[in-house]
Short mmCIF file of C-alpha atoms and ligand atoms in Angstrom, two decimals:
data_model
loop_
_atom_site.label_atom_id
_atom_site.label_comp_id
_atom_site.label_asym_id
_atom_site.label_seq_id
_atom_site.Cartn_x
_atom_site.Cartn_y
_atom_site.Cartn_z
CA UNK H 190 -32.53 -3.36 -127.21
CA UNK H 191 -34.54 -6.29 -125.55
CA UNK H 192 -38.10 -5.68 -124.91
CA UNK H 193 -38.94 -6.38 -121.49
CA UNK H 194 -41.63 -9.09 -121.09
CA UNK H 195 -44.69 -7.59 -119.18
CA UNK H 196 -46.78 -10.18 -121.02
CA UNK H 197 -46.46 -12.53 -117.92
CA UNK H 198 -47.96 -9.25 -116.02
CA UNK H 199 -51.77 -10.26 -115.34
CA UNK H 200 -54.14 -8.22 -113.89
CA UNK H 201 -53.97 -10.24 -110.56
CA UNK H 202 -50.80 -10.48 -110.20
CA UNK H 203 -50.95 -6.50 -110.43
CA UNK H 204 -53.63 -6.46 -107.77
CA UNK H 205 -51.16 -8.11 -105.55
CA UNK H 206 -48.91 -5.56 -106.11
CA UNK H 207 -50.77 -2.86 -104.33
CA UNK H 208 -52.78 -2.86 -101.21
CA UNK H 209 -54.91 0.24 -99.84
CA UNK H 210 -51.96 1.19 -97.64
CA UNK H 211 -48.64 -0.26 -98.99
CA UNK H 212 -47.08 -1.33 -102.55
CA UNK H 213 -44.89 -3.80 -103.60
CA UNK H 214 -41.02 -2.98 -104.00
CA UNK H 215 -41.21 -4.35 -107.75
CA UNK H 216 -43.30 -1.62 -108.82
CA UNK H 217 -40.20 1.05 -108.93
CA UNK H 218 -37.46 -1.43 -109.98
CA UNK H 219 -39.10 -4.27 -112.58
CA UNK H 220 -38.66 -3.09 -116.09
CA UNK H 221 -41.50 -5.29 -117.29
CA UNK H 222 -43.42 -3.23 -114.61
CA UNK H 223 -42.20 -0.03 -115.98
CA UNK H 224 -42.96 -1.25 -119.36
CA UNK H 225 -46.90 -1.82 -119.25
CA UNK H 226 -46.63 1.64 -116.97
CA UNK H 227 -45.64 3.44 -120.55
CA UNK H 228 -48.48 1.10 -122.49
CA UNK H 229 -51.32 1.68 -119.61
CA UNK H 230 -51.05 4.86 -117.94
CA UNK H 231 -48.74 7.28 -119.90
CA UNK H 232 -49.67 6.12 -123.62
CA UNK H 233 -53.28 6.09 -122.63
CA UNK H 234 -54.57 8.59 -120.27
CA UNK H 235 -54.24 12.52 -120.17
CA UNK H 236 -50.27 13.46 -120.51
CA UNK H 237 -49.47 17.47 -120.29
CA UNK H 238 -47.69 18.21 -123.28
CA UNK H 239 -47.47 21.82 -124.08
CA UNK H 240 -48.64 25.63 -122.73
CA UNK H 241 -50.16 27.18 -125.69
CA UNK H 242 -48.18 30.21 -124.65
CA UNK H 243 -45.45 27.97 -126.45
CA UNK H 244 -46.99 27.71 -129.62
CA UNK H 245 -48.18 31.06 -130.66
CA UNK H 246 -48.84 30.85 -134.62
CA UNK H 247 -49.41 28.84 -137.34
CA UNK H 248 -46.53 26.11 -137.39
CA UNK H 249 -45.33 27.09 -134.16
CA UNK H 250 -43.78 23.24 -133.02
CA UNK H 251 -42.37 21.72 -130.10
CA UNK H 252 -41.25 18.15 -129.59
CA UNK H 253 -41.82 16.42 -126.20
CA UNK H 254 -42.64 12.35 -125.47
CA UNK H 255 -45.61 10.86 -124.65
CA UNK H 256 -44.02 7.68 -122.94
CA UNK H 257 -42.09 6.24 -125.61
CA UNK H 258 -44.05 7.98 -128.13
CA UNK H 259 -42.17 10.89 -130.39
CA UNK H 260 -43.89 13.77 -130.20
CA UNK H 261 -44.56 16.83 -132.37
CA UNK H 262 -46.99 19.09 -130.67
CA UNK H 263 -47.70 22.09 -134.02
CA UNK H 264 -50.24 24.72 -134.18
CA UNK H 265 -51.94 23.75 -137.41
CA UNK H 266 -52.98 26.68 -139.82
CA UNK H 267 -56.77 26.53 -138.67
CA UNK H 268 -55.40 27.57 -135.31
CA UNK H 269 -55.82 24.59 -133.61
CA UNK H 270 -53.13 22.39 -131.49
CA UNK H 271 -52.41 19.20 -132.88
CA UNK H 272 -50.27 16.46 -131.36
CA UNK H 273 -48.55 14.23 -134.04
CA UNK H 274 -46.33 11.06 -133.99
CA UNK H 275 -42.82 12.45 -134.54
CA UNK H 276 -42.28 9.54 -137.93
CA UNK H 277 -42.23 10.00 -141.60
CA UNK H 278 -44.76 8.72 -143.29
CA UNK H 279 -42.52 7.02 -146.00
CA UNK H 280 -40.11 4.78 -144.52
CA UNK H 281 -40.45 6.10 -140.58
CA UNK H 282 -37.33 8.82 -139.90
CA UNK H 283 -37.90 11.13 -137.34
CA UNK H 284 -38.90 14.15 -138.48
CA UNK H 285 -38.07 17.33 -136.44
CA UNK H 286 -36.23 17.84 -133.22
CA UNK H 287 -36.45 20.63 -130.85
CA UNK H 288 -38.61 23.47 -131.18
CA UNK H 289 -39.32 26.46 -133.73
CA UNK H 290 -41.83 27.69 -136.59
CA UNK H 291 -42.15 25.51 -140.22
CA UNK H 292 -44.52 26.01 -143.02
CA UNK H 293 -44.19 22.36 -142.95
CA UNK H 294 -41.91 19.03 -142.21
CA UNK H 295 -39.87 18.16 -144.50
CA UNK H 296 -37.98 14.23 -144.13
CA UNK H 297 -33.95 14.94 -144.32
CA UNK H 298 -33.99 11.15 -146.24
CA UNK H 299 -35.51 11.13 -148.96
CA UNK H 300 -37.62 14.68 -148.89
CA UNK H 301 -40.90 13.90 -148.37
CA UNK H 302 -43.36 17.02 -146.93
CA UNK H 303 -46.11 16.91 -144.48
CA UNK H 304 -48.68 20.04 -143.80
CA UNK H 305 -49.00 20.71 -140.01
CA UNK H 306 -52.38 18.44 -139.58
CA UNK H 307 -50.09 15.35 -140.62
CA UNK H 308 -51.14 15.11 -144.56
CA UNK H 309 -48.83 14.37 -147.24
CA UNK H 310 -48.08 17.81 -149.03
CA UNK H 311 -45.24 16.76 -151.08
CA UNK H 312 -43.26 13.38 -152.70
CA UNK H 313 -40.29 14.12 -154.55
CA UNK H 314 -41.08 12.56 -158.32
CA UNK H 315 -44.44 11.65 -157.54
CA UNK H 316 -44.78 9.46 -160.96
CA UNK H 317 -43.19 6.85 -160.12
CA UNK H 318 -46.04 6.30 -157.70
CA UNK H 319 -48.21 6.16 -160.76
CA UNK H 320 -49.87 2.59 -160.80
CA UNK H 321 -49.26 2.18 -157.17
CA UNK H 322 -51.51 1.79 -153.93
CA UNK H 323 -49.76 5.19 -152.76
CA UNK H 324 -52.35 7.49 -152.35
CA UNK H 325 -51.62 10.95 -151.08
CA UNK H 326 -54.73 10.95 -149.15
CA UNK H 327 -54.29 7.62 -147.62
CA UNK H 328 -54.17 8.22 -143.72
CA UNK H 329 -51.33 5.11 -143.62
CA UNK H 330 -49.21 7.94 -145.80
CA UNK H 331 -49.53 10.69 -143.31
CA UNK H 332 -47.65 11.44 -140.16
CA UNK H 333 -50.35 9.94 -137.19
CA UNK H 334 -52.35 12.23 -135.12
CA UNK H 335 -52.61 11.13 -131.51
CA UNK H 336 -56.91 10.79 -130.84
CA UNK H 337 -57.32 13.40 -128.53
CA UNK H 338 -56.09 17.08 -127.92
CA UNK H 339 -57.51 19.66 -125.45
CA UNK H 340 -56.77 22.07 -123.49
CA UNK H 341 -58.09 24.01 -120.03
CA UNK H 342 -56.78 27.40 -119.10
CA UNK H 343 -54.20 27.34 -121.80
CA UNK H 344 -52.45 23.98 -120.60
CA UNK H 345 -52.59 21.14 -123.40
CA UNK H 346 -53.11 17.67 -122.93
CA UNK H 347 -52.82 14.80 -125.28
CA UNK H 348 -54.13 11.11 -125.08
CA UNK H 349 -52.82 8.51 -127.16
CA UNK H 350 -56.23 6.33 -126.95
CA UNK H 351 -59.35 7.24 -128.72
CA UNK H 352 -61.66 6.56 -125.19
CA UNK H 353 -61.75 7.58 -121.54
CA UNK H 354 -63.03 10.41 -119.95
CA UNK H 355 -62.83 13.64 -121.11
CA UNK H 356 -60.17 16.24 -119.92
CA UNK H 357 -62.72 18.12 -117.88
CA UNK H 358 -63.42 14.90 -115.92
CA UNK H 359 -60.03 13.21 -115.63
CA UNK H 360 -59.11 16.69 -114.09
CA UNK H 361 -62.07 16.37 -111.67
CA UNK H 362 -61.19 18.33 -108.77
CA UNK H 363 -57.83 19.71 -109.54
CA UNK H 364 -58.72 21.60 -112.01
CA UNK H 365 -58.91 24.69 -109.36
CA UNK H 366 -55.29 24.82 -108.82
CA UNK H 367 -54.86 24.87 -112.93
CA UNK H 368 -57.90 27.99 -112.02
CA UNK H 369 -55.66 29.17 -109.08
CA UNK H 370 -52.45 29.60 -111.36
CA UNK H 371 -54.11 31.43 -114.13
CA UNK H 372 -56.45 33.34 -112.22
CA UNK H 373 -53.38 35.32 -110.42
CA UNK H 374 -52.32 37.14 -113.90
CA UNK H 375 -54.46 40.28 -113.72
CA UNK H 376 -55.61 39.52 -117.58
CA UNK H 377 -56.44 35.90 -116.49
CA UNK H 378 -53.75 34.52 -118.57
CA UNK H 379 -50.13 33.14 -118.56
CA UNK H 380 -47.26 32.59 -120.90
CA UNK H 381 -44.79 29.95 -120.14
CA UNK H 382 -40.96 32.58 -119.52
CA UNK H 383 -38.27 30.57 -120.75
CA UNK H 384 -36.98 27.43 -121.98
CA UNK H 385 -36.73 24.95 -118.61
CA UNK H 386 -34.52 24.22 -116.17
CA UNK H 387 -34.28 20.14 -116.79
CA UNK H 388 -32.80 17.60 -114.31
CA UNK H 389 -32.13 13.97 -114.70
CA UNK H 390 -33.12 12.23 -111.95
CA UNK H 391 -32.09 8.55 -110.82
CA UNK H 392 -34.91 7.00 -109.36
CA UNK H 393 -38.14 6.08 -110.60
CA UNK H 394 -41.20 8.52 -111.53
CA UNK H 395 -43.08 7.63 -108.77
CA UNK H 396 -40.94 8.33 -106.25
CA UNK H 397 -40.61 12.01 -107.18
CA UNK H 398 -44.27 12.71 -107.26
CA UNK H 399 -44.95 10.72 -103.77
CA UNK H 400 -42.71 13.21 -102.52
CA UNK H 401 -44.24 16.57 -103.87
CA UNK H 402 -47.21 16.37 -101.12
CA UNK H 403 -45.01 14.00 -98.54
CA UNK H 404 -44.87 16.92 -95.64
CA UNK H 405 -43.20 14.80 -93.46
CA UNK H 406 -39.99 14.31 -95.33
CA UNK H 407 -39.03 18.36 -95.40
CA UNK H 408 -37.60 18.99 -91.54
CA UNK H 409 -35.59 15.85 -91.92
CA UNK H 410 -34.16 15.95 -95.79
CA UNK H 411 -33.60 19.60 -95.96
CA UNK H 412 -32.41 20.25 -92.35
CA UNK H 413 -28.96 21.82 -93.62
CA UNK H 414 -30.67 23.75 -96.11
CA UNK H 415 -33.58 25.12 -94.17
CA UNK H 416 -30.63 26.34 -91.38
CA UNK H 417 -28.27 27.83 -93.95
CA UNK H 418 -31.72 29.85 -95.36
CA UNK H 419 -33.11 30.96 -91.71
CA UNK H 420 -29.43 32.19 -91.23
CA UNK H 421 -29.35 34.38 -94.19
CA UNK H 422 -32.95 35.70 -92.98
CA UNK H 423 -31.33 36.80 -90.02
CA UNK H 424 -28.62 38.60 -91.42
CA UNK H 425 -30.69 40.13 -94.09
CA UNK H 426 -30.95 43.98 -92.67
CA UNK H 427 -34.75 44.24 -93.50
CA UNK H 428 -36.00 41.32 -95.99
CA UNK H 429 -39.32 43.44 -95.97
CA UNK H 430 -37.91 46.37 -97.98
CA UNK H 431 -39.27 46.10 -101.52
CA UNK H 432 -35.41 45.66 -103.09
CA UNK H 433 -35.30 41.95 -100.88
CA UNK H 434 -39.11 41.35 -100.27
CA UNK H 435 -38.91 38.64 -103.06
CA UNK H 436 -35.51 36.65 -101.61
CA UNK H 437 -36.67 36.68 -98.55
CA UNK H 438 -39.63 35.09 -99.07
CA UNK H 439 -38.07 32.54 -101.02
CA UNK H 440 -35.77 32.24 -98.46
CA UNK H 441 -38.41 32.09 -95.80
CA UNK H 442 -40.29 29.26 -97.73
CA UNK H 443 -37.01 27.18 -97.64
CA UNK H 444 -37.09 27.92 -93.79
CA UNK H 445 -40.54 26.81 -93.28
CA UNK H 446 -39.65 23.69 -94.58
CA UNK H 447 -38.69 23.57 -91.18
CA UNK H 448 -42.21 23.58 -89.99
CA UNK H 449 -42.61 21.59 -86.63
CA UNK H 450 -44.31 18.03 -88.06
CA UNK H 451 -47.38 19.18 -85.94
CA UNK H 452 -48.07 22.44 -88.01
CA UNK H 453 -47.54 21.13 -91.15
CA UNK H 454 -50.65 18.41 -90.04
CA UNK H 455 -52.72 21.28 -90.17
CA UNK H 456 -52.20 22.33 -93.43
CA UNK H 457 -54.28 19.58 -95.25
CA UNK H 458 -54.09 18.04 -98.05
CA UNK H 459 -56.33 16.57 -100.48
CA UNK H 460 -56.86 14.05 -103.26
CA UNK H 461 -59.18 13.53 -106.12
CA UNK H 462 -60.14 10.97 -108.68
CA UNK H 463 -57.20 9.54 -111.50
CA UNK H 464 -54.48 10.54 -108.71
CA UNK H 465 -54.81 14.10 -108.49
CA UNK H 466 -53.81 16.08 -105.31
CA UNK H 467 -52.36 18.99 -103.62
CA UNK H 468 -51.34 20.39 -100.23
CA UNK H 469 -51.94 23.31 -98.42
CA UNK H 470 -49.33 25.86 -98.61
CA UNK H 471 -46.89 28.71 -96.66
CA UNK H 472 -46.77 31.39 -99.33
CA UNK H 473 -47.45 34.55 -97.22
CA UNK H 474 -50.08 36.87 -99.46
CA UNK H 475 -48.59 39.73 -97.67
CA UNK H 476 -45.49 39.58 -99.62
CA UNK H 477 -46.71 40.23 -103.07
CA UNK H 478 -45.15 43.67 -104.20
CA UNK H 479 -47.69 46.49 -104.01
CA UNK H 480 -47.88 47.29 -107.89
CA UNK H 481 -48.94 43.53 -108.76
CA UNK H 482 -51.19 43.70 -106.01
CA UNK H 483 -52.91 46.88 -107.38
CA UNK H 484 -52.97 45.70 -110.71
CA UNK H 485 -54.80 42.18 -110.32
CA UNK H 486 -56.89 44.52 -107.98
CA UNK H 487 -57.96 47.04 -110.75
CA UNK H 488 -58.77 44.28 -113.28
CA UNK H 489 -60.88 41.74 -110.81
CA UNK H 490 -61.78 44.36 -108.29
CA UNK H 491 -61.06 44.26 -104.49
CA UNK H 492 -63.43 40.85 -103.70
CA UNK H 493 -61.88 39.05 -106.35
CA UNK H 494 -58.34 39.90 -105.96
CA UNK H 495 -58.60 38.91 -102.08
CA UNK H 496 -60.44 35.75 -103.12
CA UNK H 497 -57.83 34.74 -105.43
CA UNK H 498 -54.51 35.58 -103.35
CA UNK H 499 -56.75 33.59 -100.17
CA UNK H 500 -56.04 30.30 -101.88
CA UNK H 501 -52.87 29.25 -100.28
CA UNK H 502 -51.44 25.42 -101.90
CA UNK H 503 -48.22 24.32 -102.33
CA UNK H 504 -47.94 21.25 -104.50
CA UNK H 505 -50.76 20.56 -106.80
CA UNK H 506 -50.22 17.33 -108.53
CA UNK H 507 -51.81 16.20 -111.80
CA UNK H 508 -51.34 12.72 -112.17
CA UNK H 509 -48.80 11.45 -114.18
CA UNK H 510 -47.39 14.04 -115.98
CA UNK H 511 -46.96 17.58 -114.03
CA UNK H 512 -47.02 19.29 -111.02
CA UNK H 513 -47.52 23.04 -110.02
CA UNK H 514 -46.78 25.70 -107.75
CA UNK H 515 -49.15 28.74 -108.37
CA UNK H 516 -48.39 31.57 -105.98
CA UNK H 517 -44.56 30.72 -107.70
CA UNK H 518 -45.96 30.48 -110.88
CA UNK H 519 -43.91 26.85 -111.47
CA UNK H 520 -44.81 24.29 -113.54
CA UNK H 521 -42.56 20.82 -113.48
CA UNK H 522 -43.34 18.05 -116.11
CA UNK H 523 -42.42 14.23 -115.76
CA UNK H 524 -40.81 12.56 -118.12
CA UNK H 525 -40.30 8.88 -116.96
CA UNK H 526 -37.31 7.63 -119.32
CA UNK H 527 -36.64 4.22 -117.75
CA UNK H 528 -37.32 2.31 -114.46
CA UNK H 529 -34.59 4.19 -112.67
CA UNK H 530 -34.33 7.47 -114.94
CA UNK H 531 -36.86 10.24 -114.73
CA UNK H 532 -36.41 13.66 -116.63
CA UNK H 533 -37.70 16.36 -114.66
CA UNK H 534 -38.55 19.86 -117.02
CA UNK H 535 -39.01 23.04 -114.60
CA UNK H 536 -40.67 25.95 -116.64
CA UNK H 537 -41.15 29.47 -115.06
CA UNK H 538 -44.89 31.70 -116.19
CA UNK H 539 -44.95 35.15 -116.42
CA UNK H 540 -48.16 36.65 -115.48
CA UNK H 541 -49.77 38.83 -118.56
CA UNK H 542 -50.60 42.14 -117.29
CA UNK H 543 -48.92 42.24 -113.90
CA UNK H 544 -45.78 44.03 -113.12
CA UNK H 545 -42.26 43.07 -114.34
CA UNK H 546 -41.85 42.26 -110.49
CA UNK H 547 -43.82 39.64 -109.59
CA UNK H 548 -41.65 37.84 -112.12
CA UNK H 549 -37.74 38.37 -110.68
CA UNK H 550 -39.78 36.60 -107.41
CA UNK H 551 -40.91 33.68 -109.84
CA UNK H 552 -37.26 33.37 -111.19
CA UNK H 553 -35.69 34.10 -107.61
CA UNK H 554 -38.09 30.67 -106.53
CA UNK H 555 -37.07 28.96 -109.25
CA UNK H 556 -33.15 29.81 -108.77
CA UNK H 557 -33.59 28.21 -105.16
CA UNK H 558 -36.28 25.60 -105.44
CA UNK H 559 -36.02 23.94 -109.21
CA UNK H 560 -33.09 24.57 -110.75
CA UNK H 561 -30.05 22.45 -110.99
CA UNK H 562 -28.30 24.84 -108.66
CA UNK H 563 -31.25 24.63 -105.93
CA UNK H 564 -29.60 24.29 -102.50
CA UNK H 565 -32.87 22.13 -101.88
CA UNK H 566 -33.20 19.73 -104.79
CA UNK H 567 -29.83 18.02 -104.23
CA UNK H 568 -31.65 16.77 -100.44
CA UNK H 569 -34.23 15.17 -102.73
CA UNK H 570 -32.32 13.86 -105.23
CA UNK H 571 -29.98 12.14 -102.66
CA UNK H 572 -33.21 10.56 -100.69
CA UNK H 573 -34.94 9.06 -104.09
CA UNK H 574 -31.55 7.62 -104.98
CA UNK H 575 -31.17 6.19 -101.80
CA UNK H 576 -35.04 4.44 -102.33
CA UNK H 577 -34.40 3.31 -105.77
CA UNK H 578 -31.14 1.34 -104.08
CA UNK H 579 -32.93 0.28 -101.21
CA UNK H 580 -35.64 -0.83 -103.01
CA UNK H 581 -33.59 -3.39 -104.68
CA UNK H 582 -33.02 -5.42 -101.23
CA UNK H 583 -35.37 -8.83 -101.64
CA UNK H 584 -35.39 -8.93 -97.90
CA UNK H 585 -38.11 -5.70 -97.67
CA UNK H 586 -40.81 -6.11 -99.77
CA UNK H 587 -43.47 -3.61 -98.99
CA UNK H 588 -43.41 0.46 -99.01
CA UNK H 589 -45.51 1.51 -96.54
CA UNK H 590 -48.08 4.12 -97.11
CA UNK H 591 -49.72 3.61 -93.46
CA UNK H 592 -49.42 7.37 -92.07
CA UNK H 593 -52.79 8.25 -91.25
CA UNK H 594 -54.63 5.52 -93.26
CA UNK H 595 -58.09 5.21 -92.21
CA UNK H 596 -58.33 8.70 -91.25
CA UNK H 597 -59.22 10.07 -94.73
CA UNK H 598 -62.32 12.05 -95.12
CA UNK H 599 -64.60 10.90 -97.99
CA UNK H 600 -67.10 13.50 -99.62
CA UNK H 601 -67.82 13.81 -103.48
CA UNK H 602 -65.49 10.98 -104.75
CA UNK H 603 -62.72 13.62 -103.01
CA UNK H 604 -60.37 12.66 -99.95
CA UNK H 605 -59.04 15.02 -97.76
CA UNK H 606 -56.49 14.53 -94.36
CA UNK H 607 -53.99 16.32 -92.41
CA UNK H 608 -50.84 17.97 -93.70
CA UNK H 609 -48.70 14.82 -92.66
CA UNK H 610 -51.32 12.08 -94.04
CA UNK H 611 -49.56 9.95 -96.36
CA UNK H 612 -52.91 9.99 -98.34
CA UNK H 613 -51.49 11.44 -101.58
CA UNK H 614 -49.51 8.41 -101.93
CA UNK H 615 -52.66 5.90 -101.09
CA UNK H 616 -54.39 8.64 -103.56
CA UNK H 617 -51.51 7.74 -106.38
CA UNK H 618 -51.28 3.86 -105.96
CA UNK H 619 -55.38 3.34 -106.20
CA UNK H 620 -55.20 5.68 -109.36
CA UNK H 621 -51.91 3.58 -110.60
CA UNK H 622 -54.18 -0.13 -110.19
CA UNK H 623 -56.89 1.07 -111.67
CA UNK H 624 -54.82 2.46 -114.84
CA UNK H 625 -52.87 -0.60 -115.38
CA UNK H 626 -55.61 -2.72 -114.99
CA UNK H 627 -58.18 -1.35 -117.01
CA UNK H 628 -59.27 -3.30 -120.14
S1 FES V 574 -38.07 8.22 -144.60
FE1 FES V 574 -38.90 10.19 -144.75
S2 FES V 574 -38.83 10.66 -146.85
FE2 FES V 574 -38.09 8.63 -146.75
FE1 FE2 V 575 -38.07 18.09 -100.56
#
């Protein structure tokens, strides 16, 4: 497969690419672009790549991508989470697919073994290594660790370079809605439900996340969808019994997409450092079921339980690799696969310690909102499709970001605007120039 050329890419010419309020069309549709995205920002800053709910015990493995990178992200048998390259150390086969438990890899070509840290265990007829420069313990033998694993609240991160901030700090402010997700579960922890809904997307990987805090897109896309949900509202005989509580809010969410444009500007949304954001939300604390209620109550007490319900956001973003819905208990992961191909995983939490109801709501949510059969998605699908095309005409060159600009508040390195500023997308493209640009 050629190899784009982003070589001819220079910093400057980058820096003409974005301005504080719009960005250049070649950004979604130049595969050179594309290219040094996967060298600069994805192989080189914090990607999500696993819950440790996932990963359990020793040799517990899934595979994922980091970029281009092969994956293998194993619970090693000190208990830690390591993320290796997915290559034999030998003569480079993929080692594992998919997920499961091994006491260690083993290469389907010629048999080699690795331990769960990366190290050669095992070569099949190991003398006729003798005399060689093979040495088990040689580092250029083993399968290659990425730098730097950590994890906050039970979500892992890897980085593929050895410097940059720390996790703590690249999260900067978001890390409250990663708080606000994990503090709902009465014991203060989650576990990650089922495998994920996934859905291939056609357009570019920024266009889906400039649209996960983009109020101003929801009466128009989803106009069909938010009347065909406000009409089964109305012929629901009492969506507040306990038996429908659940699908109606869901149900009632959908319909407040339908939020005049001038309520959603109240809202608010708000953006951090490295691209982070997330908007106020609609979820109505009222409709948690009473036993969930009583048992986040009884663990946390009253103050605390009220505290935590209070925080009402929809979208939390954390730039470039997931986004989250916490009063749903949704977690979607990016996966950019080419300039015009983004894989979009939707995984479902469970809530340890809370009732087995407040889960049927997180499924019903994720039925309606996520899935493949979402009634909503399609709307979205059908308007980044139509960008990615559009996008190609030479005769339009800039996308403007210009709703609101100038209007952001500034206080602690954080920004924050009305529901229907476009400054999560000004938020995005300043984090995006100052990725690919860095040394
Ligand atoms: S390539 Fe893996 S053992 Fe040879
Ligand atoms: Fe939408």
């Amino acid at each position: 497969m050629p190899v784009p050329d982003s070589s001819r890419i220079s910093p400057d010419a980058l820096r003409r690419l974005v301005e504080p309020n719009r960005v250049h069309r070649s950004i979604y549709v130049d595969p050179a672009i594309f290219a040094l995205e996967m060298e600069r920002i994805f192989e080189r800053t914090w990607i999500y790549v696993a819950h440790e709910s996932q990963l359990p015990k020793p040799g517990d493995y899934l595979t994922t991508q980091i970029g281009r990178q092969p994956m293998v992200i194993v619970r090693h048998d000190d208990g830690s989470i390591r993320a290796l390259y997915n290559r034999c150390g030998h003569r480079g086969a993929r080692l594992v697919g998919g997920a499961g438990n091994v006491r260690h890899f083993r290469c389907c070509y010629h048999g080699w073994t690795f331990r769960t840290d990366g190290s050669v265990l095992s070569v099949p007829l190991r003398r006729g290594y003798d005399g060689t420069a093979f040495d088990v313990a040689d580092r250029a033998f083993w399968m290659p660790s990425a730098p730097r694993v950590d994890s906050y609240r039970g979500f892992v991160f890897a980085s593929l370079a050895a410097e940059g901030p720390d996790l703590r700090s690249f999260l900067d402010g978001i890390v409250t809605s990663l708080d606000d997700i994990a503090d709902r579960a009465p014991s203060g922890r989650i576990e990650i439900a089922d495998p994920p809904f996934r859905v291939l997307q056609r357009n570019n990987w920024k266009l889906f996340l400039e649209n996960l805090n983009d109020t101003m897109h929801a009466l128009s896309v989803h106009e069909s969808a938010i009347e065909s949900a406000r009409t089964q509202l109305a012929e629901m005989s009492d969506p507040e019994t306990p038996a429908d509580s659940w699908v109606g809010e869901t149900l009632s969410t959908i319909g407040k997409n339908g939020t005049p444009q001038s309520i959603m500007d109240r809202i608010g949304v708000a953006g951090f450092p490295h691209g982070h954001s997330f908007m106020g939300g609609f979820f109505n604390p009222d409709s948690y079921e009473r036993p969930y209620v009583a048992a986040l109550e009884q663990a946390r007490g009253t103050e605390r339980m009220r505290e935590i319900l209070s925080v009402n956001r929809h979208n939390s973003i954390i730039y470039p690799s997931m986004t989250i819905q916490a009063a749903y208990h949704q977690l979607r992961v990016i996966r950019p696969l080419a300039v015009d191909r983004t894989l979009v995983e939707a995984y479902t939490f469970r809530l340890i310690g809370a009732a087995p109801e407040s889960y049927r709501r997180t499924l019903a949510y994720a039925m309606l909102m996520n899935s493949p059969s979402s009634n909503m998605m399609p709307d979205d699908l059908e308007a980044f499709e139509r960008v990615q095309h559009g996008l190609d005409v030479r005769a339009g060159e800039w996308v403007s970001f210009h709703r609101n600009d100038g209007r952001d508040t500034v206080a602690d390195g954080a920004f924050t605007g009305t529901g229907t500023s476009e400054l999560p997308m000004r938020n995005q493209a300043r984090a995006w120039l100052e990725l690919m640009t860095a040394e």
